[in-house]
Coordinates of C-alpha atoms and ligand atoms in Angstrom, one line a residue:
X1 CA -7.7 -66.4 80.1
X2 CA -10.5 -65.3 77.8
X3 CA -12.5 -62.3 79.0
X4 CA -15.5 -64.2 77.8
X5 CA -15.2 -66.4 80.9
X6 CA -18.2 -66.7 83.0
X7 CA -17.9 -65.9 86.7
X8 CA -20.7 -66.8 89.1
X9 CA -20.9 -64.8 92.3
X10 CA -23.1 -66.0 95.2
X11 CA -24.4 -63.1 97.4
X12 CA -24.9 -59.5 96.3
X13 CA -24.0 -58.0 99.7
X14 CA -21.2 -55.4 100.2
X15 CA -18.4 -57.7 99.0
X16 CA -20.3 -59.5 96.2
X17 CA -21.6 -56.3 94.6
X18 CA -18.1 -54.6 94.7
X19 CA -16.5 -57.8 93.3
X20 CA -19.1 -57.9 90.5
X21 CA -18.4 -54.3 89.7
X22 CA -14.6 -54.8 89.6
X23 CA -14.8 -58.0 87.6
X24 CA -17.3 -56.3 85.3
X25 CA -14.9 -53.4 84.8
X26 CA -12.2 -55.9 83.9
X27 CA -14.4 -57.4 81.2
X28 CA -15.5 -60.7 82.6
X29 CA -19.1 -62.1 82.2
X30 CA -20.4 -61.9 85.7
X31 CA -23.7 -63.4 87.1
X32 CA -24.6 -62.6 90.7
X33 CA -27.2 -64.6 92.6
X34 CA -28.7 -63.0 95.7
X35 CA -31.1 -64.8 98.0
X36 CA -32.9 -61.7 99.3
X37 CA -35.1 -59.3 97.3
X38 CA -33.5 -56.3 95.6
X39 CA -32.8 -53.9 98.5
X40 CA -33.3 -50.9 96.2
X41 CA -36.9 -51.9 95.9
X42 CA -37.8 -53.5 99.2
X43 CA -36.9 -52.4 102.7
X44 CA -34.9 -55.3 104.1
X45 CA -32.7 -53.7 106.6
X46 CA -34.2 -55.2 109.8
X47 CA -31.8 -57.4 111.8
X48 CA -28.6 -56.2 110.0
X49 CA -26.4 -53.4 111.2
X50 CA -28.0 -50.4 109.6
X51 CA -24.9 -48.3 109.5
X52 CA -21.2 -49.1 109.6
X53 CA -17.9 -47.4 110.2
X54 CA -16.2 -47.0 106.9
X55 CA -12.5 -46.1 106.8
X56 CA -9.3 -46.0 104.7
X57 CA -9.1 -49.7 103.6
X58 CA -12.7 -49.6 102.4
X59 CA -12.0 -46.3 100.7
X60 CA -9.0 -47.8 98.9
X61 CA -11.4 -50.2 97.2
X62 CA -13.8 -47.3 96.3
X63 CA -10.8 -45.5 94.6
X64 CA -10.1 -48.7 92.7
X65 CA -13.6 -48.8 91.1
X66 CA -13.8 -45.0 90.8
X67 CA -16.5 -44.4 93.4
X68 CA -14.6 -42.4 96.0
X69 CA -16.6 -39.2 95.5
X70 CA -20.0 -40.8 95.3
X71 CA -19.3 -42.8 98.5
X72 CA -18.1 -39.6 100.2
X73 CA -21.5 -38.0 99.8
X74 CA -23.0 -40.9 101.8
X75 CA -20.5 -40.5 104.7
X76 CA -20.7 -38.7 108.1
X77 CA -17.2 -38.2 109.5
X78 CA -16.7 -39.4 113.1
X79 CA -13.5 -37.8 114.5
X80 CA -13.4 -39.8 117.8
X81 CA -15.2 -41.6 120.5
X82 CA -17.6 -39.7 122.7
X83 CA -17.5 -41.5 126.0
X84 CA -20.6 -41.3 128.2
X85 CA -20.0 -42.2 131.9
X86 CA -22.6 -43.5 134.4
X87 CA -23.2 -39.9 135.6
X88 CA -23.9 -38.5 132.2
X89 CA -20.5 -36.8 131.9
X90 CA -19.0 -37.0 128.4
X91 CA -15.5 -36.6 127.0
X92 CA -14.2 -37.0 123.5
X93 CA -11.2 -39.1 122.7
X94 CA -10.1 -38.6 119.1
X95 CA -9.1 -41.5 116.8
X96 CA -6.0 -39.8 115.7
X97 CA -3.7 -36.8 116.4
X98 CA -3.7 -36.0 112.7
X99 CA -6.8 -34.0 111.7
X100 CA -7.3 -35.6 108.3
X101 CA -7.7 -39.1 109.9
X102 CA -11.2 -40.0 110.9
X103 CA -13.7 -42.8 110.3
X104 CA -17.1 -42.4 108.7
X105 CA -20.6 -43.6 109.4
X106 CA -22.3 -44.9 106.3
X107 CA -25.6 -46.6 105.6
X108 CA -25.3 -50.3 104.6
X109 CA -28.3 -50.0 102.4
X110 CA -27.2 -46.9 100.6
X111 CA -23.7 -48.2 100.0
X112 CA -24.9 -51.6 98.8
X113 CA -27.4 -49.9 96.5
X114 CA -24.7 -47.7 95.0
X115 CA -22.5 -50.7 94.3
X116 CA -25.3 -52.6 92.7
X117 CA -26.2 -49.7 90.5
X118 CA -22.7 -49.2 89.4
X119 CA -22.2 -52.9 88.7
X120 CA -25.4 -53.0 86.6
X121 CA -24.1 -50.2 84.4
X122 CA -21.9 -52.9 82.8
X123 CA -23.7 -55.0 80.2
X124 CA -21.5 -58.0 81.1
X125 CA -22.8 -58.0 84.7
X126 CA -26.3 -59.5 85.6
X127 CA -27.7 -59.6 89.1
X128 CA -30.6 -62.0 90.0
X129 CA -32.5 -61.6 93.2
X130 CA -34.6 -64.0 95.3
X131 CA -32.3 -66.9 94.3
X132 CA -30.9 -68.8 97.2
X133 CA -27.9 -71.0 96.7
X134 CA -28.5 -74.4 98.3
X135 CA -25.2 -76.1 97.6
X136 CA -22.1 -75.9 95.4
X137 CA -20.5 -78.8 93.6
X138 CA -17.0 -77.5 93.7
X139 CA -15.6 -80.3 91.6
X140 CA -18.0 -79.6 88.7
X141 CA -18.1 -75.8 89.4
X142 CA -21.9 -75.8 89.5
X143 CA -24.3 -74.3 92.1
X144 CA -27.8 -75.4 92.9
X145 CA -30.3 -72.5 93.5
X146 CA -33.9 -72.2 94.5
X147 CA -36.1 -69.3 93.3
X148 CA -37.9 -67.9 96.3
X149 CA -40.9 -66.9 94.3
X150 CA -41.6 -69.9 92.2
X151 CA -39.8 -72.4 94.5
X152 CA -38.2 -73.9 91.4
X153 CA -34.7 -75.3 91.7
X154 CA -32.1 -74.9 89.0
X155 CA -28.4 -75.5 88.5
X156 CA -26.0 -72.9 87.1
X157 CA -22.5 -73.7 85.9
X158 CA -19.6 -71.3 85.4
X159 CA -15.9 -71.2 84.8
X160 CA -15.4 -70.2 88.4
X161 CA -17.6 -69.6 91.4
X162 CA -16.8 -67.0 94.0
X163 CA -18.9 -67.1 97.2
X164 CA -19.5 -63.8 98.9
X165 CA -22.5 -65.1 100.8
X166 CA -21.5 -63.9 104.2
X167 CA -20.8 -65.6 107.6
X168 CA -23.2 -68.5 106.9
X169 CA -21.7 -69.3 103.5
X170 CA -23.2 -72.2 101.5
X171 CA -19.9 -72.8 99.6
X172 CA -18.1 -73.1 103.0
X173 CA -20.7 -75.6 104.1
X174 CA -20.2 -77.6 100.9
X175 CA -16.5 -77.7 101.4
X176 CA -17.0 -78.9 105.0
X177 CA -19.7 -81.5 104.2
X178 CA -18.1 -82.6 100.9
X179 CA -15.1 -84.1 102.8
X180 CA -13.2 -84.2 99.5
X181 CA -10.1 -82.4 100.9
X182 CA -8.7 -81.4 104.2
X183 CA -10.8 -78.4 105.2
X184 CA -10.1 -76.6 108.5
X185 CA -12.9 -74.6 110.0
X186 CA -13.5 -72.8 113.3
X187 CA -16.4 -70.7 114.5
X188 CA -16.2 -69.0 117.9
X189 CA -19.2 -67.2 119.3
X190 CA -18.9 -64.4 121.9
X191 CA -21.1 -64.9 125.0
X192 CA -22.4 -61.5 124.1
X193 CA -25.0 -60.7 121.4
X194 CA -26.3 -57.4 120.0
X195 CA -29.5 -55.6 119.5
X196 CA -30.2 -52.5 117.4
X197 CA -32.1 -49.6 118.8
X198 CA -32.4 -46.0 117.7
X199 CA -32.3 -42.3 118.6
X200 CA -34.7 -40.6 116.3
X201 CA -34.0 -37.1 114.8
X202 CA -35.2 -33.9 116.4
X203 CA -38.6 -32.8 115.1
X204 CA -36.8 -30.3 112.8
X205 CA -34.6 -33.1 111.5
X206 CA -31.5 -32.2 113.5
X207 CA -29.3 -34.5 115.6
X208 CA -30.1 -34.9 119.3
X209 CA -26.4 -35.3 120.2
X210 CA -23.1 -34.4 118.6
X211 CA -23.1 -36.1 115.2
X212 CA -19.4 -36.3 114.3
X213 CA -18.4 -38.9 116.8
X214 CA -19.0 -42.5 117.6
X215 CA -20.9 -42.4 121.0
X216 CA -19.9 -45.1 123.5
X217 CA -21.4 -45.9 126.9
X218 CA -18.8 -48.4 128.3
X219 CA -19.9 -50.3 131.3
X220 CA -17.2 -52.9 131.9
X221 CA -19.0 -56.1 130.8
X222 CA -21.4 -54.5 128.4
X223 CA -21.8 -51.3 126.3
X224 CA -24.0 -49.2 124.2
X225 CA -22.8 -47.4 121.0
X226 CA -24.4 -45.0 118.6
X227 CA -23.5 -44.0 115.0
X228 CA -25.1 -41.2 113.1
X229 CA -27.3 -41.4 110.0
X230 CA -27.8 -38.8 107.4
X231 CA -31.5 -38.2 108.4
X232 CA -30.5 -37.0 111.9
X233 CA -31.1 -40.3 113.6
X234 CA -28.6 -42.6 115.3
X235 CA -28.4 -46.3 115.1
X236 CA -27.8 -47.5 118.7
X237 CA -26.4 -51.0 119.4
X238 CA -26.5 -52.7 122.7
X239 CA -23.8 -55.3 123.2
X240 CA -24.7 -57.5 126.2
X241 CA -24.2 -61.0 127.5
X242 CA -26.9 -63.6 126.8
X243 CA -26.9 -65.0 130.2
X244 CA -24.3 -63.5 132.6
X245 CA -24.5 -60.5 134.9
X246 CA -27.4 -58.9 136.7
X247 CA -28.9 -57.7 133.4
X248 CA -28.6 -59.9 130.3
X249 CA -30.6 -60.6 127.1
X250 CA -32.2 -63.7 128.6
X251 CA -33.6 -61.8 131.6
X252 CA -34.5 -58.5 130.0
X253 CA -38.0 -59.9 129.2
X254 CA -40.3 -57.2 130.4
X255 CA -40.8 -53.5 129.7
X256 CA -40.1 -52.7 133.4
X257 CA -36.8 -54.5 133.4
X258 CA -35.6 -52.9 130.2
X259 CA -36.4 -49.5 131.6
X260 CA -34.9 -50.3 134.9
X261 CA -31.7 -51.4 133.2
X262 CA -31.4 -48.2 131.0
X263 CA -32.4 -45.9 134.0
X264 CA -29.6 -47.4 136.0
X265 CA -26.9 -47.8 133.3
X266 CA -27.6 -45.4 130.5
X267 CA -29.9 -42.6 131.9
X268 CA -28.7 -40.0 129.4
X269 CA -29.2 -42.3 126.5
X270 CA -32.7 -43.3 127.8
X271 CA -33.6 -39.6 127.8
X272 CA -33.0 -39.5 124.0
X273 CA -34.8 -42.8 123.4
X274 CA -38.6 -42.5 124.1
X275 CA -39.0 -45.4 121.5
X276 CA -36.6 -47.7 123.5
X277 CA -39.2 -50.3 124.6
X278 CA -40.8 -50.6 121.2
X279 CA -37.3 -51.0 119.5
X280 CA -36.2 -53.5 122.2
X281 CA -39.0 -55.9 121.7
X282 CA -39.4 -55.5 117.9
X283 CA -35.7 -55.9 117.0
X284 CA -34.0 -59.2 117.0
X285 CA -31.0 -60.1 119.3
X286 CA -28.2 -61.6 117.2
X287 CA -25.0 -63.5 118.0
X288 CA -21.5 -62.3 117.3
X289 CA -18.8 -64.7 116.1
X290 CA -15.4 -65.2 114.4
X291 CA -15.1 -67.6 111.5
X292 CA -11.7 -68.8 110.3
X293 CA -11.2 -71.5 107.7
X294 CA -8.7 -72.8 105.1
X295 CA -8.3 -73.4 102.3
X296 CA -10.5 -70.7 100.9
X297 CA -10.4 -72.2 97.4
X298 CA -10.8 -75.6 95.7
X299 CA -8.3 -75.9 92.8
X300 CA -9.1 -73.2 90.3
X301 CA -12.8 -73.7 90.6
X302 CA -14.2 -72.0 93.6
X303 CA -13.2 -69.3 96.1
X304 CA -14.5 -67.9 99.4
X305 CA -14.3 -64.1 99.9
X306 CA -15.5 -61.5 102.4
X307 CA -17.3 -62.7 105.5
X308 CA -17.7 -66.1 103.9
X309 CA -13.9 -66.6 104.3
X310 CA -13.3 -64.6 107.5
X311 CA -16.2 -63.3 109.5
X312 CA -15.1 -61.2 112.5
X313 CA -16.7 -59.5 115.5
X314 CA -17.6 -55.8 114.7
X315 CA -15.5 -54.0 117.4
X316 CA -12.7 -52.7 115.1
X317 CA -15.2 -51.5 112.6
X318 CA -13.3 -53.5 110.0
X319 CA -15.4 -56.4 108.7
X320 CA -16.7 -54.5 105.6
X321 CA -13.4 -52.6 105.2
X322 CA -11.5 -56.0 105.2
X323 CA -14.0 -57.5 102.7
X324 CA -13.6 -54.5 100.4
X325 CA -9.8 -54.7 100.8
X326 CA -10.1 -58.4 99.7
X327 CA -11.3 -57.2 96.3
X328 CA -8.2 -54.9 96.0
X329 CA -5.8 -57.6 96.9
X330 CA -7.6 -60.0 94.5
X331 CA -7.4 -57.4 91.8
X332 CA -3.6 -57.1 92.3
X333 CA -3.2 -60.8 92.2
X334 CA -5.2 -60.9 89.0
X335 CA -2.9 -58.3 87.5
X336 CA 0.0 -60.7 88.1
X337 CA -1.5 -64.1 87.3
X338 CA -4.5 -63.6 85.1
X339 CA -4.8 -66.7 82.9
X340 CA -4.5 -69.3 85.6
X341 CA -7.3 -69.3 88.2
X342 CA -5.6 -71.9 90.4
X343 CA -2.5 -69.7 90.8
X344 CA -4.7 -66.6 91.3
X345 CA -6.7 -68.3 94.1
X346 CA -3.6 -69.8 95.7
X347 CA -1.6 -66.6 95.6
X348 CA -4.6 -64.6 96.8
X349 CA -5.1 -66.8 99.9
X350 CA -1.4 -66.9 100.6
X351 CA -1.2 -63.1 100.5
X352 CA -4.5 -62.3 102.3
X353 CA -5.1 -64.9 105.0
X354 CA -2.4 -63.7 107.4
X355 CA -4.0 -60.3 107.4
X356 CA -7.6 -61.4 107.9
X357 CA -6.5 -63.7 110.7
X358 CA -4.8 -60.7 112.3
X359 CA -7.9 -58.4 112.1
X360 CA -10.0 -61.2 113.6
X361 CA -7.8 -61.2 116.6
X362 CA -7.6 -57.4 116.8
X363 CA -11.4 -57.2 116.7
X364 CA -11.6 -59.4 119.8
X365 CA -9.0 -57.2 121.6
X366 CA -11.1 -54.1 120.7
X367 CA -14.2 -55.7 122.2
X368 CA -12.5 -55.5 125.6
X369 CA -11.0 -52.1 124.9
X370 CA -14.4 -50.5 124.0
X371 CA -16.6 -52.0 126.7
X372 CA -14.0 -51.6 129.5
X373 CA -10.6 -50.1 129.0
X374 CA -11.8 -46.8 127.4
X375 CA -13.1 -45.9 130.9
X376 CA -9.8 -46.8 132.6
X377 CA -7.5 -43.9 133.7
X378 CA -4.3 -45.6 132.5
X379 CA -5.8 -46.3 129.1
X380 CA -7.0 -42.7 128.9
X381 CA -3.5 -41.5 129.8
X382 CA -2.0 -43.7 127.1
X383 CA -4.5 -42.4 124.5
X384 CA -3.6 -38.8 125.4
X385 CA 0.1 -39.5 125.1
X386 CA -0.5 -41.2 121.7
X387 CA -2.6 -38.3 120.5
X388 CA 0.2 -35.9 121.5
X389 CA 2.8 -38.0 119.7
X390 CA 0.7 -38.2 116.5
X391 CA 0.1 -34.5 116.6
X392 CA 3.7 -33.5 117.3
X393 CA 5.3 -36.2 115.1
X394 CA 2.8 -37.0 112.4
X395 CA 5.3 -38.8 110.2
X396 CA 7.0 -40.7 112.9
X397 CA 4.3 -42.1 115.2
X398 CA 1.0 -43.9 114.6
X399 CA -0.9 -45.7 117.3
X400 CA -2.2 -49.3 116.8
X401 CA -5.6 -47.9 116.1
X402 CA -4.2 -45.6 113.4
X403 CA -2.0 -48.3 111.9
X404 CA -5.0 -50.6 111.5
X405 CA -7.6 -48.0 110.5
X406 CA -5.8 -45.3 108.6
X407 CA -2.7 -46.9 107.2
X408 CA -4.0 -48.8 104.2
X409 CA -0.5 -49.2 102.8
X410 CA 0.4 -51.9 105.3
X411 CA -1.4 -55.2 106.0
X412 CA -3.4 -55.9 109.2
X413 CA -0.7 -58.3 110.4
X414 CA 2.1 -55.7 110.3
X415 CA -0.2 -53.2 111.9
X416 CA -1.0 -55.6 114.7
X417 CA 2.5 -56.6 115.5
X418 CA 3.8 -53.1 115.6
X419 CA 0.8 -51.7 117.3
X420 CA 0.8 -54.4 120.1
X421 CA 4.6 -53.8 120.7
X422 CA 4.0 -50.0 120.9
X423 CA 1.1 -50.6 123.3
X424 CA 3.3 -52.7 125.5
X425 CA 6.1 -50.1 125.4
X426 CA 3.8 -47.2 126.4
X427 CA 2.0 -49.2 129.1
X428 CA 5.3 -50.3 130.6
X429 CA 6.4 -46.6 130.7
X430 CA 3.2 -45.4 132.2
X431 CA 3.1 -48.0 134.9
X432 CA 6.9 -47.9 135.7
X433 CA 7.3 -45.4 138.5
X434 CA 11.0 -45.0 137.7
X435 CA 10.3 -43.6 134.3
X436 CA 9.2 -40.0 134.0
X437 CA 6.5 -39.7 131.3
X438 CA 6.3 -36.0 131.2
X439 CA 7.9 -33.0 129.5
X440 CA 10.0 -33.5 126.4
X441 CA 7.8 -35.4 123.8
X442 CA 10.8 -36.0 121.6
X443 CA 12.5 -37.9 124.4
X444 CA 9.3 -39.9 125.0
X445 CA 9.0 -40.7 121.3
X446 CA 12.6 -42.0 121.1
X447 CA 12.0 -44.1 124.2
X448 CA 8.8 -45.6 122.8
X449 CA 10.5 -46.3 119.5
X450 CA 13.5 -48.0 121.2
X451 CA 11.3 -50.1 123.5
X452 CA 9.0 -51.0 120.6
X453 CA 12.0 -52.2 118.5
X454 CA 13.2 -54.3 121.5
X455 CA 9.8 -55.9 122.0
X456 CA 9.5 -56.6 118.2
X457 CA 13.0 -58.2 118.3
X458 CA 12.0 -60.4 121.3
X459 CA 8.9 -61.4 119.4
X460 CA 10.9 -62.3 116.3
X461 CA 13.3 -64.4 118.4
X462 CA 10.4 -66.1 120.2
X463 CA 8.7 -66.7 116.8
X464 CA 11.9 -68.3 115.5
X465 CA 12.1 -70.6 118.5
X466 CA 8.6 -71.9 118.0
Ligands
FAD1 P1 -22.7 -59.8 103.8 O1 -22.8 -58.3 103.9 O2 -23.3 -60.6 104.9 O3 -23.4 -60.2 102.4 C1 -23.7 -61.5 102.1 C2 -24.8 -61.5 101.1 O4 -25.0 -62.8 100.6 C3 -26.2 -61.0 101.6 O5 -26.7 -60.1 100.7 C4 -27.0 -62.3 101.8 O6 -28.4 -62.1 101.6 C5 -26.4 -63.1 100.6 N1 -26.6 -64.6 100.8 C6 -26.3 -65.3 102.0 N2 -26.5 -66.6 101.8 C7 -26.9 -66.7 100.5 C8 -27.3 -67.8 99.7 N3 -27.3 -69.1 100.3 N4 -27.6 -67.6 98.4 C9 -27.6 -66.4 97.9 N5 -27.2 -65.3 98.6 C10 -26.9 -65.5 99.9 N6 -17.8 -53.8 109.3 C11 -17.2 -52.6 109.2 O7 -16.3 -52.5 108.3 N7 -17.5 -51.5 109.9 C12 -18.5 -51.6 110.9 O8 -18.7 -50.6 111.6 C13 -19.2 -52.8 111.0 N8 -20.2 -52.9 112.0 C14 -20.9 -54.1 112.1 C15 -21.8 -54.2 113.1 C16 -22.5 -55.4 113.2 C17 -23.6 -55.5 114.3 C18 -22.2 -56.5 112.4 C19 -22.9 -57.8 112.5 C20 -21.2 -56.4 111.4 C21 -20.5 -55.2 111.2 N9 -19.5 -55.1 110.3 C22 -18.8 -53.9 110.2 C23 -19.1 -56.2 109.4 C24 -19.8 -56.2 108.1 O9 -21.2 -56.1 108.2 C25 -19.4 -57.4 107.3 O10 -18.0 -57.7 107.4 C26 -19.8 -57.2 105.8 O11 -21.2 -57.1 105.7 C27 -19.3 -58.4 105.0 O12 -19.7 -58.3 103.7 P2 -20.0 -59.6 102.8 O13 -20.5 -59.1 101.5 O14 -18.9 -60.5 102.9 O15 -21.2 -60.3 103.6

């Protein structure tokens, strides 16, 4: 495969800009077309999650492109969840019993800008803004664009096209509408949407609440979360049903009702948010959904990557991390099969899809965990036990959360299967009155391991039967 090959990338978001950088480093000619203006010059953050939880899988990709240190300087470590109950009491539940394992809050804009800057240092990478892709001819490997400023339309061709244009991907629509091959596609919305709010910094620029945690106000069927920003503010996100329950997005239509809702459900948060009403009515309410599809590629011509291939709900904090990990997996496949795009695309999808399907399902599970289970005593007992096991036996035990978030050496699917089996084993122990879950941690660890293996074996047998 000649390195002079032209690769066209649609979308210069988090995945597209990282992919452009990596392919630029590998020596390909890369052109990226982004529909929005250059975020380094224009403030376009409104309506998108302003900050994100960045963790090991994302960091693995930063190591690949040599940006680990630069990204670190943008990060605020979050060691655990700070749970706020209805009475304003708080308690911290750490993400791991190992001190070196934590997640980070990072600004989407700063991270995207860094990736764009780094990609542009390569002469063989060109990024064009305000160019919206309208459709892709995947048989001819061409894409139709419209320039937002001049309104002119133009067609670009390339040796391959990779669409990293997010959850509403144009290439995916072209696959679907083209009806040239069997294309499976599902999109499932949650009945909940989200709205971004904020806690502003103190006047001296400090943080109004503890900065090194992810704050959660779980309320059973809805929740509020807050992640810190480097300027001392927090981005607060309300996850709430559109139309169910006493308070929902459809009936929070007046200032009085919004204040009544926050006074009743989140009084301690309200005290930190004098700007609540303004934020609430200025910021959009957006839906949350899961997209699964296959195949991701058409022959050796076109490929979907990142959210375009597998958009997930944000509750595991893994959408961006998974999209970054896509680039690492793609890079490994290129190492093995460079020279034959069709094989590269097929092998990439074969390797990757089982893992992105798994994280999609885990993210839905975590939606229920965050808004509800974290406030449940049995769940809290389970987390305490897991923390103790991780602390005492750091090389022998990792909770499901740790396997998914901190163990970048195994895929999401393996993390899911093992993590779910462990969860079942621990919950069985905690709810079985005949089993004493106290005292000797080594005995408990052995029991958890034994039960986990038995559950995994049952799963394997059930899988073989189906
Ligand atoms: P995007 O970031 O959506 O980028 C797509 C790019 O393509 C955009 O720049 C867009 O303008 C451009 N584009 C779209 N259509 C076209 C077109 N037709 N022509 C040209 N350009 C186009 N992930 C985490 O890992 N941790 C988190 O904590 C987290 N929190 C989240 C919170 C919320 C509320 C949401 C909604 C998501 C969250 N995510 C999180 C997920 C994360 O945002 C996505 O997984 C990630 O942005 C995917 O990157 P991407 O590049 O594939 O898509």
